[in-house]
C-alpha cells in the first residue's frame, strides 16, 4: 500500500452511500462499490448521490484516525443506467420530494425514460398519485440543479480541471455557470476561482475561440492588470501593459490597442496621464487611489487649535510615565495635538513606542475616544501590549458585512456608517495597501484625527501601492521623523546593526556578543541542520527559549534553505508523527495536530469562536498564526491565540506551515528570538530591505545562519522593484486628467 499511495490510480464503481457532504464547498466522504469491494473515497464531489456510477482518479492516502482512503482529484460521473440503478438513485433521497415509494412509481410508469421526463416534462409527473403540480416543480427544479452541477463537473473533467472549481462557479453564476464559462472561459482566472491563465486559454482553444478573438484579447489585458496587483502595481503604463499582454497571448501589440480602448469606453479599465505615464488602472484601484489622495489632502490642510494648557498636560503625562521626552518626541506629541493627520516614522530604538504612548495619553486627556489598529493580528496584539490598551486589526476595526446587491462581503463601517471614534492610531503602516487605506479613510467621521506610524525602510505592502513611502515623499502630510537612537536601545546589537544595514554598512557580524550572533555555514544541508539544532536543543537548553518563542525566517520559499525545506525539517523534530495525532495531507504538506500554521489570505467570511465558547465572529487575515488542535475526517481545527477556526479540506490552501516563514510574511510581527537562513535565493529577494526587516523582527535575540558573503551582498543590494503608483503625484498635483 505504501508504494500505491504515491501513484495516481483510477477506480470505477457505484456510490453505495454518502457518509458526509458539505453543501457549501462540495467536499464529500462516500462509500463506493468497486467490484466486490467497498471503499471510502474523499474529495470535492458536489451533489453526488447513491446509485451514481463514477470514475475517480487520485491516490490512496492514510488517515491517522480513519485508516486508508482514496483521495479523488478528478471525478467523472455517469447518470445511473438501467431500471435497477435508476431506482436506487431516486430511492436514495437524492432528489428532493422523491422517496422509495415515489421512486418505485416513477420507474414503473416511465421506465428508463424517467430522468428525462423529470428534467424536461415535469408536468407528466402529476399523473402519479400524490404528486401535485407544486411537488412536480420541486422535484424537477432539484433534479435540474443537480444536472447543472453534474454537467459543470463533466465539463471540468473533460478539460482536466479540478472539481474544486465547481462550487465557487456555481455559487457565482448558478444554473448558467456552464453557459458562462463556455462563452468566456477566462472568467475562471478571476481571483474568486484562481485558475491559471494558460489553463483557461487551453479551454478557450478547445472551445474554438480564436487567437485574436476580442474575448481572448480583453481577457489577457484584464489578467495582466489583475496579475500585477500582486507585484505591488496600482496601474501599468499603457505601453508596458500592451507589451506584456502581447507576450502572454503571442499576438502583436497593435491588435490589442482597439480592445484596450473598448475596455476603457465600457469602464472596465480607467486611463489617466499621471507621473509621466499614460496609466491604465482597474476601476477599483483608480477609485481607491484617487479617494486616498483627496482625503489625505483635505486632512493635511486642517490645523487644530491645541489646548491652552498643552505644555502643562505634557508635563503631567511625562511625570505619570516617568519619562522626559527628547525634542523630537515632544514635537511628535505636540504635532498630534495641532494637526488632524500626522505621520510618525523612525527606525528601531528611536522611541516610536514612547511617542505613541504620549499621543494616546494626550488624547485621553482631551477626552477623545481613540482606536488603535494595525494591519495584522500579531502587529495589533503587539501594539496593544506596548500601549497597555486594546488594539485590533484594521479589518476587525472596520468589521465586515454582506452586500446583497453585489453578493460580496464589504466593510460595515464606511461613509454611511462611520466609526464611533474621535481619533485612530495605526501602526506598521508600511504594510497597508492603498485599497485598505481607502476603506479606513472612508470610515473616519468628520473631524476624526489620524496618526499613521511606521518604518518606511521596511518592506512595502504585499498589496498594490506604495502608500507609506508615497505619503512621506510627497512632503504634503505633517511628518515627524525620529532619528535619535536612545542609549538603552543603542546597547542592543540588534538595534545598532539594523541601523548599519539600513545605511548599507556591513556590521561586524563575527562579534557574536549580546543579542546578535552569526554562524558561518556554506552549504544548505549544514545550514538547515544548524537551524534545527538551535530550535530543538541549543536555544531551549542554553538560553531557556522554548521552540514556540523562536521564529525561523528565510528570504525565499524555494531552494535548499527556503521555507519549504525548513518546515519539513522542523516539523520532523518539533512535531513528529504520532499515532495519537490526527493528520491530513494537502499538496506536499501533511497537516498534523500540534503544527504551527499561518493563515495566508484574507477570508472575511470564515467563522471563529472563542475557546471558552462565549463569543464568535467572522474573519481571519493574512499573517495570523495558530496551532492545529485536532485533525479529523471533516476538518482541521486551528487555535489562533484563543480563536478557534475549523478548516474543511477544501480550505486548507489558506493555511501554510509556519515553523519557518518568509521575511515578507513575518513583517509586522515581533518574536522573542529570530533565526534567519541566509544562504541562497533569487537576487530580487536577497536585498537590504529583506535583511533589515528580518533583523527588526527580533526582540531579544537574532541569529543569522549562512554565508557572510551572502549577508554582505544583501547589505549593499538596495535593489527595490519599482512599483507603479500614482498616489504621490496626486498628492502633489503632478498629473493631468
XYZ file of C-alpha atoms in Angstrom:
737
model
C 0.000 0.000 0.000
C 2.868 2.437 0.722
C 4.034 2.241 -2.904
C 0.457 2.576 -4.180
C -0.034 5.696 -2.056
C 2.449 7.519 -4.268
C 0.796 6.516 -7.569
C -2.066 8.152 -9.432
C -4.739 5.469 -9.841
C -8.223 5.182 -11.321
C -11.227 3.478 -9.712
C -14.666 2.827 -11.204
C -17.791 1.830 -9.361
C -21.189 2.736 -7.921
C -21.776 5.067 -4.990
C -23.356 2.989 -2.246
C -23.742 5.624 0.477
C -22.822 9.188 1.485
C -21.042 9.462 4.840
C -20.543 13.244 4.820
C -21.183 16.085 2.402
C -20.562 19.809 2.842
C -23.152 21.611 0.713
C -21.149 24.860 0.736
C -17.977 23.530 -0.855
C -18.934 20.082 -2.149
C -16.409 18.179 -0.029
C -17.710 14.617 0.273
C -16.863 11.354 2.001
C -18.621 8.392 0.418
C -18.574 4.610 0.182
C -18.163 3.183 -3.280
C -18.628 -0.356 -4.596
C -15.693 -1.344 -6.803
C -16.304 -4.887 -7.983
C -16.816 -6.990 -4.864
C -15.146 -4.451 -2.538
C -16.487 -1.340 -0.842
C -14.059 1.577 -0.415
C -14.004 5.033 1.180
C -13.483 7.894 -1.278
C -12.949 11.539 -0.271
C -12.846 14.655 -2.446
C -14.839 17.514 -3.913
C -17.924 15.855 -5.409
C -20.838 18.294 -5.052
C -24.330 16.876 -5.412
C -23.204 13.287 -5.827
C -25.768 10.679 -4.761
C -26.055 6.946 -4.071
C -26.695 4.963 -7.233
C -24.397 7.049 -9.442
C -21.665 5.325 -11.398
C -18.394 7.241 -11.039
C -14.795 7.093 -12.194
C -12.348 8.689 -9.756
C -8.685 9.423 -10.322
C -6.296 10.121 -7.455
C -4.194 8.462 -4.754
C -4.538 6.273 -1.708
C -3.890 8.211 1.483
C -3.585 7.015 5.050
C -5.565 8.943 7.662
C -4.149 8.671 11.201
C -7.618 8.040 12.656
C -9.766 6.661 9.829
C -7.262 4.484 8.034
C -6.839 4.108 4.280
C -8.936 6.302 1.979
C -8.886 7.130 -1.715
C -8.434 10.864 -2.360
C -10.178 11.757 -5.619
C -8.541 14.581 -7.570
C -10.620 14.096 -10.730
C -14.171 12.745 -10.819
C -16.218 11.603 -13.820
C -19.883 10.879 -13.165
C -22.349 8.906 -15.231
C -26.085 9.004 -14.702
C -27.496 5.707 -13.469
C -28.420 3.354 -16.298
C -30.963 0.554 -16.291
C -34.033 0.440 -14.092
C -32.198 -1.014 -11.094
C -29.581 1.786 -10.972
C -32.189 4.484 -11.646
C -34.473 3.197 -8.893
C -31.588 3.008 -6.409
C -30.601 6.586 -7.291
C -34.110 8.019 -6.889
C -34.883 5.960 -3.759
C -31.752 7.281 -2.046
C -33.419 10.659 -1.449
C -31.004 12.420 -3.794
C -33.902 14.272 -5.447
C -35.975 16.376 -3.074
C -39.575 15.161 -2.924
C -38.795 11.594 -4.028
C -38.657 8.698 -1.570
C -38.671 4.943 -2.049
C -42.393 4.653 -2.788
C -42.378 7.526 -5.285
C -39.195 6.180 -6.881
C -40.961 2.858 -7.485
C -43.986 4.624 -9.006
C -41.800 6.743 -11.281
C -39.680 3.880 -12.612
C -42.730 1.636 -13.121
C -44.591 4.402 -15.003
C -41.827 5.942 -17.136
C -39.211 3.206 -17.235
C -35.699 4.160 -18.265
C -37.015 7.488 -19.643
C -37.894 8.709 -16.146
C -34.898 11.024 -15.655
C -35.541 12.812 -18.963
C -39.198 13.253 -18.011
C -38.274 14.743 -14.625
C -35.951 17.263 -16.260
C -37.851 18.173 -19.427
C -41.548 17.318 -18.866
C -42.266 17.633 -15.138
C -45.989 18.170 -15.797
C -46.277 14.438 -16.625
C -45.349 13.606 -13.035
C -48.758 14.850 -11.859
C -50.310 11.713 -13.410
C -48.984 9.797 -10.418
C -50.992 9.575 -7.210
C -49.820 12.116 -4.600
C -47.763 14.338 -6.911
C -49.232 17.828 -7.095
C -48.066 20.428 -9.648
C -46.079 22.157 -6.880
C -44.371 18.923 -5.863
C -43.632 18.133 -9.512
C -41.940 21.521 -9.931
C -39.864 20.954 -6.766
C -38.734 17.530 -7.992
C -37.837 18.917 -11.422
C -36.018 22.007 -10.082
C -33.936 19.903 -7.692
C -33.004 17.484 -10.443
C -32.207 20.260 -12.944
C -29.901 21.898 -10.363
C -28.134 18.568 -9.874
C -27.823 18.187 -13.622
C -26.384 21.689 -13.885
C -23.733 20.831 -11.305
C -23.113 17.460 -12.952
C -22.655 18.949 -16.424
C -20.359 21.604 -14.995
C -18.271 18.897 -13.332
C -18.245 16.855 -16.543
C -17.030 19.927 -18.432
C -14.252 20.489 -15.894
C -13.239 16.813 -16.021
C -13.242 16.827 -19.844
C -10.740 19.705 -19.730
C -8.612 18.236 -16.901
C -9.649 20.966 -14.469
C -10.072 20.498 -10.726
C -13.606 19.739 -9.486
C -12.921 22.278 -6.720
C -13.764 24.972 -9.283
C -17.353 23.758 -9.471
C -18.794 25.157 -6.236
C -17.393 28.707 -6.482
C -18.507 28.852 -10.128
C -21.946 27.545 -9.250
C -22.254 29.997 -6.333
C -21.283 32.877 -8.617
C -23.389 32.008 -11.668
C -25.958 29.442 -10.530
C -27.641 27.296 -13.189
C -25.995 29.250 -16.027
C -22.426 28.649 -14.797
C -21.642 26.275 -17.643
C -23.061 28.688 -20.228
C -20.933 31.499 -18.779
C -17.647 29.617 -18.949
C -18.455 28.213 -22.379
C -18.910 31.757 -23.692
C -15.877 33.100 -21.764
C -13.656 30.509 -20.069
C -11.337 33.323 -18.923
C -13.744 34.212 -16.086
C -12.146 31.253 -14.297
C -8.909 33.258 -13.954
C -10.618 35.775 -11.647
C -9.371 35.757 -8.047
C -12.540 34.053 -6.791
C -11.686 30.984 -8.901
C -7.902 31.267 -9.303
C -7.368 29.242 -12.483
C -4.030 29.742 -14.237
C -4.382 31.805 -17.405
C -2.647 29.149 -19.515
C -5.236 26.528 -18.482
C -8.158 28.842 -19.230
C -6.508 29.663 -22.553
C -6.322 25.983 -23.418
C -10.026 25.562 -22.644
C -10.739 28.546 -24.894
C -8.754 26.954 -27.732
C -10.639 23.679 -27.208
C -13.913 25.618 -27.487
C -12.850 27.217 -30.755
C -12.062 30.715 -29.511
C -9.501 32.118 -31.939
C -6.154 33.681 -31.032
C -7.313 37.204 -31.904
C -10.875 36.893 -30.636
C -11.915 40.027 -28.678
C -12.896 37.746 -25.782
C -9.330 36.424 -25.561
C -7.609 39.777 -26.108
C -9.714 41.597 -23.492
C -9.270 38.751 -21.033
C -5.494 38.936 -21.490
C -5.416 42.680 -20.796
C -7.540 42.350 -17.657
C -5.500 39.375 -16.489
C -2.237 41.340 -16.755
C -3.686 44.205 -14.714
C -5.004 41.841 -12.039
C -1.843 39.728 -12.016
C 0.338 42.783 -11.451
C -1.591 43.796 -8.345
C 0.371 41.020 -6.621
C 3.578 42.714 -7.815
C 2.518 45.877 -5.990
C 1.436 47.903 -9.018
C -1.626 50.159 -8.732
C -1.518 50.687 -12.518
C 0.512 49.670 -15.554
C 1.833 52.115 -18.135
C -0.025 51.853 -21.444
C 2.970 50.564 -23.402
C 4.051 48.045 -20.762
C 0.517 46.656 -20.498
C 0.299 46.160 -24.248
C 3.770 44.626 -24.380
C 3.202 42.199 -21.510
C -0.193 41.134 -22.859
C 1.170 40.686 -26.361
C 3.831 38.362 -24.978
C 1.264 36.471 -22.888
C -1.061 35.909 -25.852
C 1.597 35.676 -28.602
C -0.084 38.443 -30.622
C 1.065 41.882 -31.795
C 0.601 44.962 -29.627
C -1.346 46.645 -32.416
C -4.263 44.197 -32.255
C -4.616 44.942 -28.523
C -4.967 48.719 -28.845
C -8.566 48.620 -30.083
C -9.503 46.146 -27.336
C -7.977 48.371 -24.667
C -9.918 51.382 -25.955
C -13.107 49.307 -25.903
C -12.456 48.258 -22.293
C -11.863 51.919 -21.409
C -15.093 53.004 -23.103
C -17.067 50.355 -21.218
C -15.496 51.394 -17.885
C -13.729 48.074 -17.319
C -10.403 49.926 -17.117
C -9.526 53.579 -16.425
C -6.837 55.622 -18.190
C -5.159 58.804 -16.991
C -1.924 60.671 -17.666
C -0.082 60.593 -14.356
C 3.517 60.728 -13.138
C 4.783 60.979 -16.703
C 2.948 57.842 -17.805
C -0.318 57.047 -19.548
C -1.571 54.921 -16.660
C -4.080 52.092 -17.063
C -5.946 51.141 -13.882
C -8.555 48.657 -12.819
C -11.539 50.801 -11.732
C -11.444 49.825 -8.044
C -7.735 50.721 -7.732
C -8.213 54.002 -9.582
C -11.056 54.978 -7.277
C -9.152 53.881 -4.148
C -6.010 55.822 -5.057
C -7.950 58.945 -6.038
C -10.037 58.804 -2.852
C -6.979 58.361 -0.603
C -5.309 61.383 -2.215
C -8.401 63.564 -1.803
C -8.986 62.656 1.852
C -5.323 62.905 2.837
C -5.017 66.330 1.205
C -8.158 67.551 2.958
C -6.951 66.338 6.346
C -3.398 67.635 5.816
C -4.684 71.181 5.436
C -6.617 71.125 8.726
C -4.923 72.888 11.615
C -6.469 72.304 15.039
C -6.494 74.664 17.971
C -4.409 72.966 20.680
C -5.490 73.234 24.335
C -4.193 76.341 26.086
C -2.577 74.191 28.779
C -0.826 71.850 26.324
C 2.575 72.332 27.988
C 1.102 71.560 31.399
C -0.657 68.460 30.106
C 2.571 67.192 28.548
C 4.436 67.775 31.824
C 1.801 65.752 33.666
C 1.994 62.941 31.122
C 5.785 62.775 31.443
C 5.543 62.637 35.241
C 2.925 59.923 35.082
C 5.018 57.849 32.652
C 8.235 58.715 34.492
C 9.934 59.887 31.340
C 11.377 63.059 29.839
C 10.647 63.491 26.140
C 13.536 64.137 23.782
C 12.975 67.144 21.464
C 11.765 65.008 18.531
C 9.399 63.049 20.775
C 7.990 66.248 22.243
C 7.494 67.577 18.719
C 5.547 64.426 17.772
C 3.146 64.676 20.714
C 2.626 68.421 20.141
C 2.014 67.837 16.434
C -0.690 65.287 17.262
C -2.472 67.997 19.250
C -2.322 70.518 16.411
C -2.973 68.550 13.213
C -5.782 66.296 12.050
C -3.343 63.898 10.390
C 0.292 63.136 11.174
C 2.943 60.649 10.066
C 5.341 59.316 12.699
C 8.346 57.406 11.407
C 11.699 56.130 12.588
C 13.877 53.044 12.869
C 14.293 50.706 15.846
C 15.331 52.255 19.150
C 14.262 55.788 18.186
C 11.328 55.958 20.599
C 8.251 55.443 18.416
C 6.554 53.482 21.212
C 7.210 56.265 23.733
C 5.676 58.761 21.311
C 2.658 56.535 20.736
C 2.020 56.228 24.453
C 2.371 60.000 24.797
C -0.077 60.715 21.968
C -2.550 58.204 23.375
C -2.273 59.738 26.851
C -2.774 63.231 25.422
C -5.877 62.138 23.500
C -7.251 60.655 26.732
C -6.587 63.986 28.486
C -8.502 65.734 25.704
C -11.413 63.330 26.138
C -11.004 61.752 22.701
C -12.260 58.238 22.019
C -9.239 56.613 20.353
C -8.985 53.364 18.382
C -5.645 51.562 17.912
C -5.151 49.354 14.871
C -2.515 47.532 12.831
C -2.585 45.552 9.551
C -2.080 42.069 11.070
C -3.265 40.247 14.164
C 0.225 39.864 15.595
C 1.053 43.529 14.970
C -2.207 44.559 16.637
C -1.500 42.352 19.651
C 1.993 43.828 19.992
C 0.619 47.386 19.682
C -1.942 46.688 22.405
C 0.712 45.260 24.718
C 3.063 48.218 24.179
C 0.321 50.790 24.768
C -1.355 48.751 27.521
C -4.764 49.017 25.888
C -6.893 47.196 23.346
C -5.877 47.208 19.682
C -7.364 45.418 16.687
C -6.580 44.713 13.062
C -7.813 47.343 10.617
C -10.160 44.743 9.157
C -11.741 43.986 12.514
C -11.966 47.682 13.332
C -13.962 48.240 10.140
C -15.950 44.992 10.571
C -17.467 43.060 7.684
C -20.978 42.874 6.319
C -22.796 41.317 3.371
C -23.902 43.306 0.324
C -26.910 41.575 -1.201
C -26.631 43.582 -4.435
C -23.027 42.676 -5.221
C -23.159 39.288 -3.432
C -19.904 40.229 -1.694
C -18.688 40.868 1.809
C -17.921 44.523 2.449
C -16.801 46.624 5.397
C -19.644 47.547 7.741
C -18.098 50.904 8.623
C -17.916 53.345 5.718
C -19.020 56.856 4.825
C -22.622 55.926 5.542
C -21.844 54.271 8.866
C -18.604 55.785 10.195
C -16.656 54.597 13.212
C -17.745 55.984 16.560
C -14.303 57.401 17.422
C -12.532 60.750 17.646
C -9.055 59.511 16.726
C -7.400 56.489 15.120
C -3.758 55.446 15.559
C -2.432 52.923 13.018
C 0.921 51.182 13.461
C 3.013 49.334 10.833
C 1.551 51.473 8.044
C 4.267 50.353 5.606
C 2.231 47.122 5.357
C -1.026 48.891 4.433
C -2.010 48.929 0.758
C -3.938 51.680 -0.982
C -7.272 49.805 -1.057
C -7.266 49.158 2.698
C -6.308 52.775 3.422
C -9.214 53.940 1.256
C -11.575 51.771 3.301
C -10.177 53.145 6.573
C -10.419 56.776 5.441
C -13.994 56.225 4.276
C -14.920 55.026 7.775
C -13.477 58.044 9.611
C -16.119 60.518 10.828
C -15.699 64.203 10.023
C -13.014 65.762 12.183
C -11.508 62.436 13.247
C -7.749 62.572 13.851
C -5.432 60.061 12.215
C -1.908 59.142 13.343
C -0.006 56.886 10.909
C 3.086 55.177 12.340
C 5.667 53.064 10.567
C 9.162 52.460 9.271
C 9.464 53.281 5.549
C 12.697 51.271 5.291
C 10.850 48.021 5.908
C 9.333 46.051 3.049
C 6.335 47.616 1.292
C 2.823 46.180 1.471
C 2.014 42.870 -0.184
C -0.984 44.531 -1.830
C -0.863 47.237 -4.507
C 0.555 50.691 -3.960
C 3.475 52.262 -2.157
C 1.327 54.043 0.369
C 3.550 54.971 3.332
C 6.557 55.854 1.202
C 4.385 57.958 -1.142
C 2.866 59.838 1.791
C 6.305 60.665 3.225
C 7.943 61.560 -0.078
C 5.054 63.819 -1.091
C 6.001 66.149 1.815
C 2.339 67.120 1.954
C 1.421 65.372 5.200
C 2.768 66.725 8.526
C 5.587 64.312 9.433
C 7.850 63.728 12.414
C 10.881 61.540 11.695
C 12.636 60.171 14.790
C 16.378 59.780 14.234
C 17.985 59.725 17.690
C 18.872 56.240 18.957
C 18.465 56.215 22.716
C 21.238 54.973 24.985
C 19.351 51.922 26.248
C 18.410 50.848 22.731
C 21.952 51.525 21.472
C 23.201 48.830 23.877
C 21.393 46.293 21.695
C 23.436 44.873 18.828
C 20.112 44.184 17.073
C 19.329 47.918 17.025
C 22.876 49.006 16.141
C 23.239 46.507 13.325
C 19.764 47.260 11.932
C 20.750 50.910 11.511
C 24.096 49.987 9.966
C 22.400 47.638 7.495
C 19.900 50.352 6.635
C 22.828 52.647 5.771
C 24.413 49.956 3.574
C 27.195 49.259 6.098
C 28.035 45.635 6.920
C 28.200 45.260 10.709
C 30.841 43.149 12.397
C 28.757 40.009 12.292
C 31.556 37.890 13.769
C 31.482 39.895 17.000
C 28.915 37.438 18.387
C 28.002 39.140 21.607
C 24.953 40.478 23.355
C 21.872 39.651 21.259
C 23.178 39.331 17.671
C 25.003 36.187 16.504
C 26.345 34.841 13.222
C 27.006 31.163 12.496
C 29.014 30.538 9.311
C 27.625 27.756 7.099
C 28.424 27.367 3.418
C 26.025 24.668 2.240
C 22.280 24.101 2.507
C 22.374 20.854 4.462
C 24.571 22.159 7.276
C 22.543 25.407 7.398
C 19.288 23.506 7.866
C 20.841 21.102 10.388
C 22.221 24.029 12.432
C 18.848 25.821 12.448
C 17.072 22.652 13.573
C 19.637 22.144 16.365
C 19.197 25.752 17.513
C 15.418 25.338 17.727
C 15.393 21.908 19.344
C 18.409 21.905 21.652
C 20.722 24.895 21.889
C 18.312 27.775 22.497
C 15.909 25.853 24.782
C 18.718 24.264 26.832
C 21.313 27.043 26.950
C 19.164 30.179 26.844
C 15.831 28.989 28.152
C 13.954 29.996 24.985
C 11.296 27.378 24.115
C 10.713 26.448 20.442
C 7.318 28.193 20.360
C 9.071 31.540 21.043
C 11.537 31.062 18.175
C 10.668 32.082 14.630
C 12.749 30.829 11.710
C 12.824 33.136 8.681
C 14.070 32.773 5.129
C 14.066 35.232 2.236
C 12.653 32.560 -0.051
C 10.240 29.622 -0.207
C 12.301 27.532 -2.567
C 15.893 26.321 -2.800
C 17.872 24.435 -0.199
C 17.254 26.815 2.711
C 13.796 28.034 1.712
C 10.768 27.735 3.978
C 9.571 24.547 2.253
C 12.703 22.598 3.223
C 12.970 24.254 6.654
C 9.358 23.496 7.557
C 9.722 19.847 6.651
C 12.908 19.529 8.718
C 11.478 21.410 11.708
C 8.169 19.521 11.710
C 10.055 16.230 11.764
C 11.756 17.108 15.058
C 9.354 19.569 16.713
C 6.138 17.698 15.866
C 6.952 14.198 14.585
C 4.313 11.629 13.518
C 2.398 10.049 16.374
C -0.462 7.509 16.214
C -2.345 9.723 18.673
C -2.111 12.787 16.423
C -4.537 13.263 13.556
C -3.034 14.345 10.254
C -4.106 15.156 6.702
C -2.055 15.558 3.542
C -2.686 18.626 1.410
C -0.384 19.054 -1.560
C 3.199 18.473 -0.420
C 2.455 19.106 3.259
C 0.994 16.894 5.983
C -1.017 18.997 8.440
C -0.675 17.399 11.873
C -2.108 18.104 15.314
C 0.399 20.380 17.050
C 1.683 22.082 13.873
C 2.255 25.845 13.868
C 0.372 27.257 10.855
C -0.325 30.624 9.245
C -3.431 31.974 7.507
C -2.101 33.233 4.162
C -5.051 35.145 2.697
C -7.765 37.417 3.991
C -11.003 35.485 4.443
C -13.792 37.726 5.667
C -16.499 35.061 5.883
C -14.670 32.353 7.814
C -16.230 31.773 11.242
C -14.303 31.672 14.518
C -15.350 31.038 18.091
C -13.531 31.722 21.322
C -12.009 28.787 23.135
C -14.350 29.365 26.066
C -17.281 29.453 23.651
C -18.625 32.785 24.911
C -18.035 34.766 21.726
C -17.834 34.197 17.991
C -17.147 36.289 14.926
C -16.079 36.324 11.293
C -12.804 36.870 9.501
C -9.249 35.562 9.596
C -6.463 37.517 7.970
C -3.191 37.093 6.131
C -0.390 36.584 8.672
C -2.478 35.234 11.576
C -0.539 32.377 13.236
C -2.100 29.496 15.160
C -1.594 25.911 16.281
C -3.551 22.913 14.994
C -5.657 21.498 17.847
C -7.126 18.488 16.056
C -7.445 16.840 12.651
C -10.329 14.556 11.714
C -12.077 13.382 8.562
C -14.216 16.512 8.337
C -11.957 19.387 9.359
C -8.714 20.782 10.748
C -9.266 22.798 13.949
C -6.794 25.654 14.492
C -6.361 27.764 17.624
C -5.376 31.340 16.728
C -4.480 32.558 20.226
C -7.886 31.753 21.655
C -9.925 31.951 18.430
C -10.865 28.505 17.124
C -11.402 28.031 13.388
C -12.499 24.882 11.545
C -10.993 24.372 8.079
C -12.737 21.879 5.820
C -10.346 20.020 3.483
C -11.017 22.306 0.518
C -9.965 25.333 2.641
C -6.516 24.024 3.528
C -4.996 26.065 0.704
C -5.487 29.071 3.015
C -3.069 27.561 5.553
C 0.691 27.144 5.371
C 3.139 25.638 7.845
C 4.730 28.343 9.998
C 7.665 26.710 11.780
C 9.539 28.767 9.168
C 8.049 31.686 7.222
C 9.334 34.135 4.637
C 10.557 37.528 5.795
C 7.645 39.093 3.895
C 5.151 37.047 5.931
C 6.857 37.991 9.204
C 6.532 41.709 8.576
C 4.590 43.461 11.331
C 5.360 40.737 13.862
C 7.895 40.620 16.683
C 9.377 37.451 18.138
C 11.496 36.780 21.200
C 14.100 35.020 19.046
C 14.585 35.073 15.272
C 16.813 32.756 13.221
C 17.463 33.838 9.624
C 18.667 31.418 6.956
C 20.943 33.486 4.682
C 22.499 31.253 2.063
C 20.736 31.416 -1.291
C 17.783 32.958 -3.058
C 16.746 34.916 -6.120
C 18.612 38.271 -6.398
C 15.334 40.202 -6.066
C 14.879 38.604 -2.620
C 18.447 38.870 -1.319
C 18.240 42.602 -0.599
C 18.981 45.131 2.123
C 15.262 45.592 2.781
C 14.790 41.867 3.424
C 17.781 41.724 5.787
C 16.751 44.900 7.641
C 13.169 43.677 8.058
C 14.375 40.279 9.310
C 16.682 41.823 11.922
C 13.983 44.181 13.202
C 11.583 41.263 13.819
C 13.742 40.103 16.766
C 13.021 41.382 20.255
C 15.696 39.683 22.398
C 17.852 37.543 20.101
C 18.782 37.459 16.414
C 20.851 34.666 14.873
C 21.806 34.556 11.210
C 22.958 31.200 9.850
C 24.643 31.166 6.458
C 27.396 32.705 4.385
C 28.930 36.069 5.328
C 29.392 36.904 1.643
C 25.642 36.495 1.132
C 24.977 38.838 4.058
C 27.468 41.356 2.667
C 25.793 41.232 -0.742
C 22.352 41.697 0.843
C 23.613 44.730 2.762
C 24.788 46.529 -0.370
C 21.942 45.312 -2.616
C 19.500 48.204 -2.261
C 17.518 46.939 -5.205
C 13.904 47.979 -4.945
C 11.448 46.748 -7.513
C 9.674 49.757 -8.942
C 6.009 49.974 -8.083
C 3.689 51.874 -10.378
C 1.706 54.106 -8.051
C 0.093 57.447 -8.744
C -0.552 58.458 -5.142
C 2.475 60.716 -4.697
C 1.694 62.500 -7.971
C -1.920 63.007 -6.932
C -0.867 64.429 -3.585
C 1.493 66.882 -5.274
C -0.895 67.543 -8.188
C 1.634 66.233 -10.721
C -0.896 64.822 -13.143
C -3.329 65.818 -15.847
C -6.751 64.346 -16.434
